[in-house]
Short mmCIF file of C-alpha atoms and ligand atoms in Angstrom, two decimals:
data_model
loop_
_atom_site.label_atom_id
_atom_site.label_comp_id
_atom_site.label_asym_id
_atom_site.label_seq_id
_atom_site.Cartn_x
_atom_site.Cartn_y
_atom_site.Cartn_z
CA MET A 1 -0.01 0.02 0.03
CA SER A 2 0.80 3.74 -0.18
CA GLY A 3 4.43 4.80 -0.36
CA SER A 4 4.22 6.55 -3.71
CA GLY A 5 2.14 9.58 -4.75
CA ALA A 6 1.43 12.83 -2.89
CA THR A 7 1.83 13.57 0.81
CA VAL A 8 -0.64 15.72 2.47
CA ALA A 9 -1.19 16.53 6.17
CA LEU A 10 -4.60 17.13 7.37
CA VAL A 11 -4.26 19.32 10.56
CA LEU A 12 -7.22 19.58 12.70
CA ALA A 13 -7.50 22.61 14.65
CA ALA A 14 -11.37 23.51 14.78
CA GLY A 15 -12.08 22.02 18.22
CA LEU A 16 -13.10 24.77 20.78
CA GLY A 17 -10.52 23.75 23.42
CA THR A 18 -12.99 24.60 26.23
CA ARG A 19 -10.77 23.21 28.91
CA MET A 20 -8.17 25.88 28.39
CA ARG A 21 -10.64 28.37 29.69
CA SER A 22 -9.31 31.05 27.53
CA LYS A 23 -10.64 33.67 24.96
CA THR A 24 -7.67 32.49 22.71
CA PRO A 25 -8.26 29.52 20.60
CA LYS A 26 -6.39 26.47 22.08
CA VAL A 27 -3.83 25.96 19.22
CA LEU A 28 -2.82 29.48 19.35
CA HIS A 29 -1.40 29.12 22.82
CA PRO A 30 2.39 29.28 22.62
CA ILE A 31 4.99 26.77 23.60
CA ALA A 32 8.65 27.61 23.44
CA GLY A 33 7.62 31.01 21.82
CA LYS A 34 5.57 29.77 19.16
CA PRO A 35 1.70 28.74 18.88
CA LEU A 36 1.09 25.01 19.05
CA LEU A 37 -0.39 25.10 15.56
CA ALA A 38 2.72 26.82 14.06
CA HIS A 39 4.97 23.87 15.49
CA VAL A 40 2.73 21.53 13.69
CA LEU A 41 2.74 23.26 10.33
CA ASP A 42 6.59 23.35 10.60
CA THR A 43 6.47 19.62 11.16
CA CYS A 44 4.30 19.18 8.19
CA ALA A 45 6.85 21.25 6.19
CA ALA A 46 9.64 19.06 7.46
CA VAL A 47 8.14 15.90 6.06
CA GLY A 48 7.32 17.63 2.70
CA ALA A 49 3.52 17.46 3.13
CA ARG A 50 1.12 19.97 1.78
CA ALA A 51 -1.09 21.03 4.75
CA VAL A 52 -4.79 21.35 4.81
CA LEU A 53 -5.71 23.16 7.98
CA VAL A 54 -9.26 22.68 9.52
CA LEU A 55 -10.44 25.56 11.43
CA SER A 56 -13.74 26.74 12.83
CA LYS A 57 -15.47 30.10 13.28
CA GLU A 58 -13.87 30.18 16.75
CA SER A 59 -10.43 29.23 15.66
CA GLU A 60 -10.53 31.51 12.58
CA PRO A 61 -7.93 33.72 14.09
CA ASP A 62 -5.40 31.01 13.42
CA ARG A 63 -5.76 31.82 9.65
CA ALA A 64 -2.93 34.18 10.09
CA LEU A 65 -0.69 31.35 10.98
CA ALA A 66 -1.74 29.20 7.90
CA ASN A 67 1.29 30.45 6.01
CA GLY A 68 0.49 28.83 2.53
CA ALA A 69 -1.56 26.03 3.96
CA THR A 70 -5.22 25.41 2.47
CA VAL A 71 -7.67 26.45 5.11
CA VAL A 72 -11.03 24.77 5.39
CA LEU A 73 -13.81 25.65 7.81
CA GLN A 74 -15.54 22.89 9.79
CA GLU A 75 -18.91 24.56 10.99
CA PRO A 76 -19.82 23.36 13.47
CA PRO A 77 -17.10 21.19 14.69
CA ARG A 78 -18.52 17.59 15.04
CA GLY A 79 -15.51 15.62 16.01
CA THR A 80 -12.18 14.41 14.57
CA GLY A 81 -13.89 12.31 12.09
CA ASP A 82 -16.06 15.03 10.75
CA ALA A 83 -13.01 17.27 10.62
CA VAL A 84 -11.28 14.78 8.31
CA GLN A 85 -14.38 14.42 6.20
CA VAL A 86 -14.42 18.29 5.70
CA ALA A 87 -10.68 18.40 5.06
CA LEU A 88 -10.70 15.67 2.41
CA ARG A 89 -13.04 17.94 0.17
CA ALA A 90 -9.90 20.27 -0.25
CA VAL A 91 -7.55 17.29 -1.21
CA THR A 92 -7.36 16.84 -4.85
CA GLU A 93 -4.61 14.24 -4.77
CA GLN A 94 -5.95 10.83 -5.29
CA ALA A 95 -3.17 8.43 -4.21
CA GLY A 96 -0.30 8.85 -1.69
CA THR A 97 -0.18 9.33 2.13
CA ALA A 98 -2.29 11.33 4.25
CA PHE A 99 -0.93 12.20 7.76
CA VAL A 100 -3.63 13.37 10.19
CA LEU A 101 -2.31 15.60 12.91
CA TYR A 102 -4.02 17.39 15.83
CA GLY A 103 -3.31 21.00 16.16
CA ASP A 104 -2.87 20.51 20.00
CA THR A 105 -0.34 17.69 19.62
CA ALA A 106 2.74 19.74 18.82
CA LEU A 107 5.65 17.75 19.87
CA VAL A 108 5.56 15.02 17.08
CA ARG A 109 8.87 14.74 15.43
CA PRO A 110 9.29 14.53 11.67
CA GLU A 111 11.43 11.43 11.91
CA THR A 112 8.43 9.78 13.68
CA LEU A 113 6.05 10.53 10.90
CA THR A 114 8.46 9.37 8.29
CA ARG A 115 8.80 6.23 10.04
CA MET A 116 4.93 5.77 10.25
CA ARG A 117 4.65 6.35 6.53
CA ALA A 118 7.32 3.67 5.93
CA LEU A 119 5.34 1.27 8.24
CA LEU A 120 2.37 1.43 5.69
CA THR A 121 4.54 -0.12 3.03
CA GLU A 122 6.47 -2.47 5.41
CA ARG A 123 3.40 -3.96 7.00
CA GLY A 124 1.06 -3.55 3.98
CA ALA A 125 -1.05 -1.46 6.46
CA VAL A 126 -3.68 1.00 5.54
CA MET A 127 -3.03 3.22 8.64
CA ALA A 128 -0.40 3.56 11.18
CA LEU A 129 -1.02 4.87 14.62
CA MET A 130 1.39 6.54 17.02
CA THR A 131 1.16 4.99 20.29
CA ALA A 132 2.93 4.79 23.72
CA ASP A 133 2.40 3.51 27.10
CA GLY A 134 0.56 6.19 28.99
CA GLY A 135 0.01 4.59 32.24
CA SER A 136 -3.55 3.66 33.42
CA ASP A 137 -4.68 6.99 34.60
CA ASN A 138 -4.97 9.33 31.45
CA ALA A 139 -7.50 10.79 29.02
CA TYR A 140 -5.95 9.14 25.90
CA GLY A 141 -7.97 6.91 23.84
CA ARG A 142 -6.90 3.23 24.53
CA VAL A 143 -5.53 0.91 21.83
CA VAL A 144 -7.47 -2.40 21.98
CA ARG A 145 -5.57 -5.30 20.68
CA GLY A 146 -6.71 -8.78 19.63
CA PRO A 147 -5.23 -12.04 20.97
CA GLN A 148 -2.62 -12.11 18.13
CA GLY A 149 -1.71 -8.61 19.04
CA ASP A 150 -3.32 -6.99 16.13
CA VAL A 151 -4.81 -3.53 16.68
CA GLU A 152 -8.54 -3.93 16.67
CA ARG A 153 -10.09 -0.53 17.73
CA ILE A 154 -9.53 2.50 19.70
CA VAL A 155 -11.83 3.28 22.58
CA GLU A 156 -11.98 6.83 23.93
CA ALA A 157 -11.33 6.89 27.69
CA ARG A 158 -14.67 8.33 28.45
CA PHE A 159 -16.41 5.45 26.84
CA ALA A 160 -13.96 2.67 28.04
CA SER A 161 -14.88 0.01 30.41
CA ALA A 162 -12.85 -0.43 33.57
CA ASP A 163 -10.85 -3.26 31.96
CA GLU A 164 -10.23 -1.13 28.86
CA LEU A 165 -9.01 1.83 31.03
CA ARG A 166 -6.35 -0.40 32.41
CA ILE A 167 -4.82 -0.81 28.87
CA PRO A 168 -1.65 0.97 29.01
CA GLU A 169 -1.15 1.64 25.36
CA ALA A 170 -2.51 5.01 24.44
CA ASN A 171 -3.31 6.60 21.00
CA LEU A 172 -1.33 9.73 20.92
CA GLY A 173 -3.04 11.30 18.10
CA ALA A 174 -0.80 11.27 14.92
CA TYR A 175 -1.80 8.95 11.93
CA ALA A 176 -0.22 8.05 8.61
CA ILE A 177 -3.09 6.59 6.35
CA ASP A 178 -3.06 5.37 2.91
CA LEU A 179 -4.91 8.36 0.94
CA ALA A 180 -7.11 6.36 -1.12
CA TRP A 181 -8.13 4.18 1.47
CA LEU A 182 -8.89 7.03 3.70
CA ARG A 183 -11.28 8.61 1.14
CA SER A 184 -13.39 5.51 1.15
CA ALA A 185 -13.23 4.75 4.81
CA ALA A 186 -13.94 8.15 5.92
CA ALA A 187 -17.19 8.05 4.14
CA GLU A 188 -18.28 5.26 6.45
CA LEU A 189 -17.63 7.16 9.62
CA THR A 190 -20.88 7.81 11.50
CA MET A 191 -22.02 9.97 14.46
CA ASN A 192 -22.11 8.52 17.82
CA GLU A 193 -24.60 8.99 20.72
CA THR A 194 -22.82 12.26 21.67
CA GLY A 195 -23.28 13.80 18.27
CA GLU A 196 -19.50 13.51 17.46
CA VAL A 197 -17.74 11.65 14.52
CA PHE A 198 -14.64 9.82 15.84
CA LEU A 199 -11.59 9.62 13.52
CA THR A 200 -10.60 6.76 15.71
CA ASP A 201 -13.22 4.59 14.53
CA LEU A 202 -11.30 4.16 11.32
CA VAL A 203 -9.46 1.55 13.08
CA ALA A 204 -12.64 -0.62 13.56
CA ILE A 205 -13.48 0.04 9.90
CA ALA A 206 -10.16 -1.41 8.76
CA ARG A 207 -10.54 -4.47 10.94
CA ARG A 208 -14.05 -5.06 9.50
CA ARG A 209 -12.60 -4.75 6.02
CA GLY A 210 -9.93 -7.08 6.87
CA ASP A 211 -7.20 -4.31 6.52
CA THR A 212 -4.10 -3.91 8.69
CA VAL A 213 -3.67 -1.16 11.20
CA ALA A 214 -0.03 -0.87 12.32
CA ALA A 215 1.26 0.99 15.49
CA HIS A 216 4.41 2.77 15.95
CA ARG A 217 4.91 2.38 19.68
CA LEU A 218 7.18 4.99 21.20
CA GLY A 219 9.37 4.50 24.19
CA ASP A 220 8.22 8.00 25.50
CA ALA A 221 4.60 9.16 25.51
CA ASP A 222 5.87 12.86 25.70
CA GLU A 223 6.20 13.05 21.95
CA GLY A 224 2.39 12.51 21.64
CA HIS A 225 1.42 14.96 24.45
CA GLY A 226 -1.76 16.64 23.45
CA VAL A 227 -2.67 19.87 25.09
CA ASN A 228 -6.15 20.32 26.49
CA THR A 229 -5.63 22.25 29.71
CA ARG A 230 -3.11 24.86 30.78
CA VAL A 231 -1.41 22.19 33.00
CA GLU A 232 -0.73 20.07 29.78
CA LEU A 233 0.29 23.31 27.90
CA ALA A 234 3.04 23.93 30.60
CA HIS A 235 4.15 20.34 30.37
CA ALA A 236 4.42 20.56 26.50
CA ASP A 237 6.47 23.74 26.89
CA ALA A 238 8.88 22.09 29.34
CA VAL A 239 9.25 19.02 27.12
CA LEU A 240 9.86 21.22 24.06
CA LYS A 241 12.32 23.43 25.78
CA ARG A 242 14.37 20.46 26.97
CA ARG A 243 14.66 19.03 23.46
CA ILE A 244 15.57 22.38 22.26
CA ARG A 245 18.46 22.82 24.88
CA GLU A 246 19.51 19.39 23.87
CA ARG A 247 19.76 20.16 20.21
CA HIS A 248 21.87 23.26 21.04
CA MET A 249 24.12 21.18 23.56
CA LEU A 250 24.79 18.69 20.64
CA ASN A 251 25.65 21.49 18.42
CA GLY A 252 28.34 22.72 20.74
CA VAL A 253 26.60 25.07 23.33
CA THR A 254 27.36 24.71 26.88
CA PHE A 255 24.47 25.17 29.46
CA VAL A 256 25.34 25.40 33.04
CA ASP A 257 22.21 24.13 35.03
CA PRO A 258 20.28 23.84 31.84
CA GLU A 259 16.81 23.35 33.42
CA SER A 260 16.93 26.87 34.73
CA SER A 261 17.34 28.42 31.34
CA SER A 262 14.77 28.65 28.60
CA VAL A 263 15.24 28.97 24.79
CA ASP A 264 12.58 29.54 22.24
CA ALA A 265 12.27 27.49 19.16
CA GLY A 266 13.46 30.20 16.90
CA VAL A 267 16.54 31.09 18.52
CA GLU A 268 19.98 30.41 16.96
CA ILE A 269 23.04 29.91 19.08
CA GLY A 270 26.71 29.59 17.82
CA PRO A 271 29.12 26.96 18.93
CA ASP A 272 31.11 27.28 22.13
CA ALA A 273 28.45 29.85 23.49
CA LEU A 274 28.05 29.38 27.15
CA ILE A 275 24.50 29.97 28.70
CA LEU A 276 24.62 30.29 32.36
CA ARG A 277 21.71 29.64 34.91
CA GLY A 278 18.54 31.56 34.50
CA SER A 279 18.92 32.94 31.12
CA ILE A 280 15.99 33.19 28.84
CA LEU A 281 16.40 33.68 25.15
CA GLU A 282 13.24 34.41 23.23
CA GLY A 283 11.79 35.13 19.65
CA THR A 284 14.28 35.80 16.96
CA THR A 285 17.30 35.96 19.02
CA VAL A 286 20.72 35.11 17.52
CA VAL A 287 23.84 34.44 19.72
CA GLY A 288 27.21 34.37 18.24
CA SER A 289 29.89 31.70 18.92
CA GLY A 290 31.86 31.94 22.20
CA THR A 291 29.50 34.46 23.76
CA ARG A 292 28.68 34.18 27.43
CA ILE A 293 25.07 34.86 28.33
CA GLY A 294 23.93 34.99 32.03
CA PRO A 295 23.64 34.23 34.71
CA TYR A 296 20.21 35.76 34.75
CA SER A 297 19.63 37.38 31.40
CA ILE A 298 16.62 38.02 29.50
CA VAL A 299 17.30 38.28 25.56
CA ARG A 300 14.38 39.02 23.27
CA ASP A 301 14.61 39.32 19.48
CA THR A 302 18.22 40.50 19.84
CA LYS A 303 21.33 39.71 17.61
CA ILE A 304 24.48 39.33 19.60
CA GLY A 305 27.78 38.62 17.95
CA ALA A 306 30.73 36.53 18.85
CA GLY A 307 32.76 36.72 22.00
CA CYS A 308 30.30 38.90 23.90
CA VAL A 309 29.47 38.84 27.51
CA VAL A 310 25.81 39.52 28.52
CA GLU A 311 25.67 39.29 32.44
CA ALA A 312 22.33 39.68 34.41
CA SER A 313 20.84 41.97 31.79
CA VAL A 314 17.73 42.80 29.75
CA LEU A 315 18.02 43.04 26.06
CA GLU A 316 14.97 43.58 23.65
CA GLY A 317 15.19 44.29 19.90
CA ALA A 318 19.02 45.26 20.16
CA THR A 319 21.99 44.55 18.06
CA LEU A 320 25.37 43.75 19.51
CA GLU A 321 28.42 43.49 17.27
CA ASP A 322 31.35 41.13 18.35
CA GLU A 323 33.11 41.42 21.71
CA VAL A 324 30.66 43.62 23.41
CA ARG A 325 30.44 43.56 27.23
CA ILE A 326 27.04 44.22 28.98
CA GLY A 327 26.08 44.15 32.47
CA PRO A 328 25.42 43.32 35.02
CA PHE A 329 22.07 45.10 35.07
CA SER A 330 22.10 46.91 31.75
CA HIS A 331 18.96 47.48 29.75
CA LEU A 332 18.89 47.55 26.01
CA ARG A 333 15.72 48.59 24.46
CA PRO A 334 14.49 48.45 20.79
CA GLY A 335 16.89 50.04 18.28
CA ALA A 336 19.92 49.85 20.68
CA TYR A 337 23.09 49.13 18.37
CA LEU A 338 26.34 48.48 20.10
CA GLU A 339 29.38 48.29 17.79
CA ARG A 340 32.37 46.06 18.35
CA GLY A 341 34.07 46.36 21.81
CA VAL A 342 31.49 48.47 23.35
CA GLU A 343 31.24 48.20 27.21
CA LEU A 344 28.03 48.94 29.11
CA GLY A 345 28.05 48.66 32.98
CA ASN A 346 25.24 48.50 35.57
CA PHE A 347 22.22 50.50 35.22
CA GLY A 348 23.11 51.59 31.63
CA GLU A 349 20.01 51.91 29.45
CA VAL A 350 20.17 52.45 25.69
CA LYS A 351 17.31 53.02 23.47
CA ASN A 352 17.26 53.66 19.56
CA ALA A 353 20.96 54.68 19.77
CA ARG A 354 24.10 53.69 18.29
CA LEU A 355 27.10 53.37 20.43
CA ARG A 356 30.31 53.17 17.95
CA THR A 357 33.26 51.17 18.44
CA LYS A 358 35.08 50.94 21.88
CA THR A 359 32.78 53.51 23.46
CA LYS A 360 32.29 52.81 27.24
CA MET A 361 29.34 53.60 29.45
CA HIS A 362 30.02 52.03 32.73
CA HIS A 363 27.55 53.40 35.35
CA PHE A 364 24.15 54.80 35.59
CA SER A 365 23.27 56.35 32.29
CA TYR A 366 20.50 56.68 29.81
CA VAL A 367 21.15 57.33 26.16
CA GLY A 368 18.17 57.34 23.95
CA ASP A 369 17.72 58.57 20.41
CA ALA A 370 21.48 59.25 19.93
CA ASP A 371 24.47 58.65 17.93
CA ILE A 372 27.61 58.18 20.00
CA GLY A 373 30.87 58.21 18.28
CA GLU A 374 33.87 55.85 18.63
CA ARG A 375 35.92 55.60 21.82
CA VAL A 376 33.62 57.97 23.76
CA ASN A 377 33.68 57.84 27.52
CA ILE A 378 30.29 58.39 28.88
CA GLY A 379 30.60 59.30 32.48
CA ALA A 380 28.46 58.01 35.37
CA GLY A 381 25.01 59.42 35.59
CA THR A 382 25.03 60.83 31.99
CA ILE A 383 21.47 61.42 30.73
CA THR A 384 20.25 62.38 27.16
CA LEU A 385 17.09 64.48 27.65
CA ASN A 386 15.58 63.23 24.51
CA TYR A 387 12.03 64.10 25.17
CA ASP A 388 10.69 67.52 25.64
CA GLY A 389 7.14 66.37 26.59
CA VAL A 390 6.09 66.66 22.97
CA ALA A 391 8.66 65.19 20.75
CA LYS A 392 11.75 63.18 20.73
CA HIS A 393 15.02 64.76 19.76
CA ARG A 394 18.40 63.38 18.85
CA THR A 395 21.67 63.63 20.59
CA THR A 396 25.05 63.32 18.64
CA VAL A 397 28.29 62.89 20.22
CA GLY A 398 31.50 62.89 18.20
CA ASN A 399 34.44 60.46 18.27
CA ASP A 400 36.72 60.59 21.30
CA ALA A 401 34.62 62.81 23.32
CA PHE A 402 34.58 62.77 27.02
CA ILE A 403 31.29 63.25 28.81
CA GLY A 404 31.79 64.17 32.37
CA SER A 405 30.00 62.51 35.27
CA ASP A 406 26.34 63.61 35.74
CA THR A 407 26.06 65.48 32.39
CA LEU A 408 22.74 66.30 30.98
CA LEU A 409 22.47 66.43 27.19
CA ARG A 410 19.36 68.32 26.26
CA ALA A 411 18.60 67.27 22.71
CA PRO A 412 18.62 68.15 20.12
CA VAL A 413 22.34 68.75 20.82
CA THR A 414 25.59 67.84 19.43
CA ILE A 415 29.03 67.26 21.25
CA GLY A 416 31.86 67.79 18.67
CA GLU A 417 34.67 65.38 17.97
CA GLY A 418 37.11 65.34 20.93
CA ALA A 419 35.11 67.72 23.03
CA ALA A 420 34.49 67.41 26.75
CA THR A 421 32.02 68.33 29.41
CA GLY A 422 32.74 68.93 33.03
CA ALA A 423 31.00 66.88 35.94
CA GLY A 424 27.37 68.17 36.33
CA ALA A 425 27.21 70.10 33.07
CA VAL A 426 23.84 70.79 31.78
CA VAL A 427 24.26 71.09 27.94
CA THR A 428 21.66 72.93 26.23
CA LYS A 429 23.75 74.19 23.18
CA ASP A 430 26.28 72.32 20.78
CA VAL A 431 29.71 72.12 22.04
CA PRO A 432 32.24 72.70 19.19
CA PRO A 433 34.87 70.05 18.51
CA GLY A 434 37.69 69.88 20.88
CA MET A 435 36.21 72.35 23.40
CA LEU A 436 35.45 71.80 27.19
CA ALA A 437 31.97 72.85 28.33
CA VAL A 438 31.08 73.34 32.01
CA GLY A 439 28.43 74.61 34.16
CA MET A 440 24.65 75.15 34.17
CA PRO A 441 23.74 75.83 31.49
CA ALA A 442 27.20 74.68 30.04
CA ARG A 443 29.44 77.33 28.34
CA SER A 444 32.41 76.27 26.25
CA ILE A 445 35.24 78.04 28.18
CA LYS A 446 38.42 76.77 26.52
CA LYS A 447 40.10 74.23 24.22
CA ARG A 448 40.06 70.88 25.87
CA THR A 449 43.39 69.40 26.90
CA PRO A 450 42.82 65.63 26.11
CA PRO A 451 44.64 63.34 28.58
CA LYS A 452 47.99 61.83 27.34
CA LYS A 453 47.45 58.24 26.27
C1 UD1 B 1 -8.17 12.66 20.58
C2 UD1 B 1 -8.45 11.09 20.14
C3 UD1 B 1 -7.84 10.31 21.30
C4 UD1 B 1 -6.42 10.64 21.52
C5 UD1 B 1 -6.24 11.95 21.70
C6 UD1 B 1 -4.77 12.22 21.62
C7 UD1 B 1 -10.38 11.17 18.86
C8 UD1 B 1 -12.01 10.93 18.82
N1 UD1 B 1 -9.80 10.98 19.94
O1 UD1 B 1 -8.95 12.86 21.66
O2 UD1 B 1 -8.06 8.88 20.91
O3 UD1 B 1 -5.91 9.79 22.65
O4 UD1 B 1 -6.89 12.80 20.86
O5 UD1 B 1 -4.42 13.65 22.06
O6 UD1 B 1 -10.02 11.51 17.86
N2 UD1 B 1 -10.82 18.90 16.36
C9 UD1 B 1 -11.32 19.33 15.18
N3 UD1 B 1 -12.65 19.37 15.01
C10 UD1 B 1 -13.53 18.70 15.96
C11 UD1 B 1 -12.83 18.16 17.04
C12 UD1 B 1 -11.46 18.28 17.23
O7 UD1 B 1 -10.67 19.96 14.35
O8 UD1 B 1 -14.65 18.74 15.55
C13 UD1 B 1 -9.40 18.98 16.67
C14 UD1 B 1 -9.01 19.80 17.80
O9 UD1 B 1 -8.91 21.25 17.50
C15 UD1 B 1 -7.76 19.13 18.37
C16 UD1 B 1 -7.83 17.79 17.78
O10 UD1 B 1 -8.83 17.86 16.79
O11 UD1 B 1 -6.66 19.89 17.88
C17 UD1 B 1 -8.02 16.65 19.00
O12 UD1 B 1 -9.24 17.07 19.37
P1 UD1 B 1 -9.69 16.81 20.86
O13 UD1 B 1 -10.98 17.20 21.15
O14 UD1 B 1 -8.69 17.50 21.83
O15 UD1 B 1 -9.42 15.30 20.94
P2 UD1 B 1 -9.12 14.37 22.36
O16 UD1 B 1 -10.39 14.28 23.15
O17 UD1 B 1 -7.93 14.82 22.90
CA1 CA B 2 -6.71 16.63 22.58
#
């Protein structure tokens, strides 16, 4: 059976997910920084399957995630079998393999699906299930086998007898099915007494027809972990994050106390990076090789070059070139751009500003909406007054300038190349290159004598 022809994936995401107790559709809840459904669609792409996504009116917001998948509406949702019947109307391919995946079962690995597809051919089966021992106390459908060990049917936990509930083998909710067979068998699915059509009844239909159903029995049920409640959402998040950390470790990243750190699915980390305890890497973050993050740093949508140090700091939407040192307790906000060799110390905040190469800002400063030159020293307590209550204004500081401690730079203002400000200066007018400005408001009093290097 199967093996050749098209590969399609029917992704079921029309269920209401009422047990989440949320205004947000279940499959839109994120794990490792991405909606459950996005993970499932990534898996479809990884196995080369064209995805047909089943949504309902309630889960319609998920359409934004569809990302090229064909979307069909199941209205009203009448169970997983009904969802597949609806999905098949959007499948033009006649022969091949159909994967059926649940939008709430996001941890299925591409390798597992490929293995299940191979089982169809190897066993001459019409359908392959993904199963695992789930223990006796769980909500999964149970896999009922005959005396010879053949898969005979799946019984839903809520309809199972006490004996059936003791069956440890659980149906995890991912299937590889011969497409032509699915077309004819799905038409035979009927509504049960609760008004639902169960996809899992396909197993009994196969049995009646004398067709074989194979089971790919996993050693670890986590891969088939379906999310129905927020408790299960947290568990799926933890499982996926462990998997992500292990992938990075195998690629050459050291984690110290790995359980304490969290890395989103989309994050890239270079070899020989060191992630110390309590670090959170989110979104589209990229970490260069040999860079040390943490302990206790939060890095969101930020590009960090190689050989950097980011200790106990918060970075969002920032860019760091190589060999930048940050923290402890620095805060980079969107648009912060630190060139090679920049150093930022405790309580340094940078927003929408470029600090050019080798500039240092070691203590208690705020630089926003600014362009700071190369090798500038920003003294403790320097603040750019970028906001006059109405509009934001820019501050420009030339190369090799020296900003004295406690300087206030009232934007728009420019400090010329090689200029300096005295301690406590309140700069309201431009300081020409090479001049020293002091006082409140600061006046340029003489040519600056730069220190001998
Ligand atoms: C289902 C299986 C059960 C298995 C479990 C694994 C059936 C009948 N039962 O149960 O054997 O152990 O998954 O997690 O399939 N959906 C639709 N339309 C609907 C109903 C559901 O698209 O009308 C989607 C849901 O959005 C969800 C998926 O199908 O993503 C599974 O539905 P759910 O109600 O969670 O099924 P379970 O009760 O968990
Ligand atoms: Ca479920």
